[in-house]
Each structure stands twice: as structure tokens, then as C-alpha cells.
Short mmCIF file of C-alpha atoms in Angstrom, two decimals:
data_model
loop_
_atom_site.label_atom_id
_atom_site.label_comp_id
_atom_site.label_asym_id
_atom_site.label_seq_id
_atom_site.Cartn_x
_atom_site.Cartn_y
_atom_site.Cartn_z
CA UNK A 1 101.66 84.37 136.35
CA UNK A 2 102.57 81.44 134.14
CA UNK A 3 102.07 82.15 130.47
CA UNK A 4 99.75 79.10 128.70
CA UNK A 5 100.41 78.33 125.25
CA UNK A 6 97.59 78.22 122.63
CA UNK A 7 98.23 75.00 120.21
CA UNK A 8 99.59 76.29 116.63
CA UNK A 9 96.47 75.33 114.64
CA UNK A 10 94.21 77.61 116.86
CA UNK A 11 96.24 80.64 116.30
CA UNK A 12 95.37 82.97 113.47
CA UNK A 13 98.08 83.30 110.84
CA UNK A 14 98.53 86.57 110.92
CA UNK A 15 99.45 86.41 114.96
CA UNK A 16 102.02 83.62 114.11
CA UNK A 17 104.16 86.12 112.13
CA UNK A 18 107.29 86.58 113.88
CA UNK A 19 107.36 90.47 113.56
CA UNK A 20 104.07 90.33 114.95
CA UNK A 21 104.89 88.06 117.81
CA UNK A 22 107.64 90.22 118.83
CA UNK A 23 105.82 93.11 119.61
CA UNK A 24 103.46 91.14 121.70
CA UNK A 25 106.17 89.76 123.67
CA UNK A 26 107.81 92.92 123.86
CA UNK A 27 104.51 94.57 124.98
CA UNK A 28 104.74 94.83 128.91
CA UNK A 29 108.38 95.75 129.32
CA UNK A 30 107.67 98.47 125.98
CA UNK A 31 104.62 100.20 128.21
CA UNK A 32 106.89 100.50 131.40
CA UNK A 33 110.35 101.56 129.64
CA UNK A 34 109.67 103.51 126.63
CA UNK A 35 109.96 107.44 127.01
CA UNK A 36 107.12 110.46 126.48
CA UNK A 37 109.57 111.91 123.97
CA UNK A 38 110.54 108.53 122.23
CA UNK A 39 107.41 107.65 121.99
CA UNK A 40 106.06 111.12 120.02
CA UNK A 41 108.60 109.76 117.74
CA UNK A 42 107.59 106.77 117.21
CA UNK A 43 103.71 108.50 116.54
CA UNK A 44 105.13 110.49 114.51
CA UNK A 45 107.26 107.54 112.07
CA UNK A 46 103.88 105.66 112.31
CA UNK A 47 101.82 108.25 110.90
CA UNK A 48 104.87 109.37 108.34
CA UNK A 49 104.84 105.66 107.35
CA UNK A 50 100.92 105.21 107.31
CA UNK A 51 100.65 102.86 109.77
CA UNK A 52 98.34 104.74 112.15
CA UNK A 53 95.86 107.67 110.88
CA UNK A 54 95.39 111.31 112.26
CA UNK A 55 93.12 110.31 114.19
CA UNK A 56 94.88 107.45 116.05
CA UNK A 57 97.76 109.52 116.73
CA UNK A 58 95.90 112.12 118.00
CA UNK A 59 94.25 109.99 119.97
CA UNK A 60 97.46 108.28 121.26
CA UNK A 61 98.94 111.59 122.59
CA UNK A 62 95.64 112.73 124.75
CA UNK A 63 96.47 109.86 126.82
CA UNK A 64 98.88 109.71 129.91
CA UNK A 65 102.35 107.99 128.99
CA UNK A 66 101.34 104.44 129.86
CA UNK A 67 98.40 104.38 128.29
CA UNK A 68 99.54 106.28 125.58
CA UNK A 69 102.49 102.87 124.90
CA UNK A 70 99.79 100.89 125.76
CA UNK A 71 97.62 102.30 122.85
CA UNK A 72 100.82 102.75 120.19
CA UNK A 73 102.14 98.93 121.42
CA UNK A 74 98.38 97.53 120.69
CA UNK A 75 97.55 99.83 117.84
CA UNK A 76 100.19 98.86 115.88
CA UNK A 77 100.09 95.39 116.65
CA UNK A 78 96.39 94.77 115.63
CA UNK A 79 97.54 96.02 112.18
CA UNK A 80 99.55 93.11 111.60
CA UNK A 81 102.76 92.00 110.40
CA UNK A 82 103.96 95.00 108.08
CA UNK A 83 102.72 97.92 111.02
CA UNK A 84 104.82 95.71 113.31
CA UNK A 85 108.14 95.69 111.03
CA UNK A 86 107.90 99.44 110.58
CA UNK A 87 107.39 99.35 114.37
CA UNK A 88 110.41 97.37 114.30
CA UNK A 89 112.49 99.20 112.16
CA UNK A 90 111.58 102.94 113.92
CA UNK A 91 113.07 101.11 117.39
CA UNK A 92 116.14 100.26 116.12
CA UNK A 93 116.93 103.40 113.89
CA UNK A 94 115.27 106.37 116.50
CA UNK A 95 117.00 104.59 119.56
CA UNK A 96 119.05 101.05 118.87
CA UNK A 97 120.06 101.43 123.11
CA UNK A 98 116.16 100.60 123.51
CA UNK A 99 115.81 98.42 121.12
CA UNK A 100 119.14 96.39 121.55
CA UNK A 101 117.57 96.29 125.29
CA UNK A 102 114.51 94.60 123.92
CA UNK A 103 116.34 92.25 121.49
CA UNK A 104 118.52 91.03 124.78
CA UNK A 105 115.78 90.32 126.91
CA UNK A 106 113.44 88.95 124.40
CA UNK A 107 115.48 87.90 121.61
CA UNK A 108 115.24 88.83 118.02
CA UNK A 109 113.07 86.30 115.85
CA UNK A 110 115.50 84.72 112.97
CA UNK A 111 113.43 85.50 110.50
CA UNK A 112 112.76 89.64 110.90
CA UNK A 113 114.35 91.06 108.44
CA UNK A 114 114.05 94.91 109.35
#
């Protein structure tokens, strides 16, 4: 499927943060890599940090593994640009092999400053 691009004035500012665009491009391959036991750690940095509430995490972690990324991945994402640099930084400190995975096949933007 070929990926269309959305002209730069139509996309909300917030979306156009490169932190945030990361973890949307990171999204697919983040859903079908990332571990059960990687990702309770990542709930569990999320909620330490405040990104996500009791609820969400609990919430998260009723699901099966894919859906359970799939809700982290999106979760954190809708929350913008500072729940996606703590996002960020919890990858590359709880498991830079994963991360450093990411970064090769996606690339790192310039200006994410973890």
C-alpha cells in the first residue's frame, strides 16, 4: 500500500512534531516486534511518568499482546509530543537493542532530543 502524503498546512501542529511523528512511523513494526514483558515495562514507565492513568494501563494489560502495543503505541501518541519523548526515552533506556532496531529502520528525527 503506497503511503499518500497530507500537504504541511493541513496537518495539525501538534502531529508535525518530530517526536510525535516518530512514533507514528514506528507504529506497525512496534505492534508486531515489541515483547509482553517489555511492554509491562513500558506501562509501567508511562504510568511512573504520568503519561497514561490507572485506568489506561489497566486497560492496556486486559488486552492480548497486539492489541495491548496497539493501545500503548496509540495511547501515547494521541497525548502528543511530550508522552511521545518519554515514550522515546523508556525505548532507548529499558531496551536500546529495540530501539537502536527502530532508529535503523526508521531513522531518528534530528531534532529529538531524548
Amino acid at each position: 500500500m503506497s503511503q499518500r502524503n497530507v500537504p504541511e498546512d493541513r496537518v495539525p501542529a501538534e502531529d508535525r512534531d518530530p517526536a510525535v511523528q516518530w512514533v507514528r512511523s514506528i507504529r506497525t513494526e512496534f505492534i508486531e516486534r515489541v515483547s509482553l514483558p517489555f511492554l509491562n515495562t513500558l506501562l509501567d514507565r508511562l504510568f511512573e511518568f504520568r503519561v497514561i492513568y490507572d485506568s489506561e494501563m489497566r486497560s492496556a494489560r486486559s488486552k492480548p499482546e497486539n492489541e495491548r502495543a496497539r493501545e500503548v503505541v496509540d495511547t501515547v501518541r494521541n497525548k502528543g509530543a511530550e508522552a511521545c519523548r518519554v515514550l522515546i526515552e523508556a525505548l532507548s533506556e529499558k531496551d536500546p537493542y529495540f530501539y537502536n532496531d527502530l532508529v535503523k529502520s526508521r531513522g531518528t528525527p534530528t531534532s529529538l532530543v531524548c
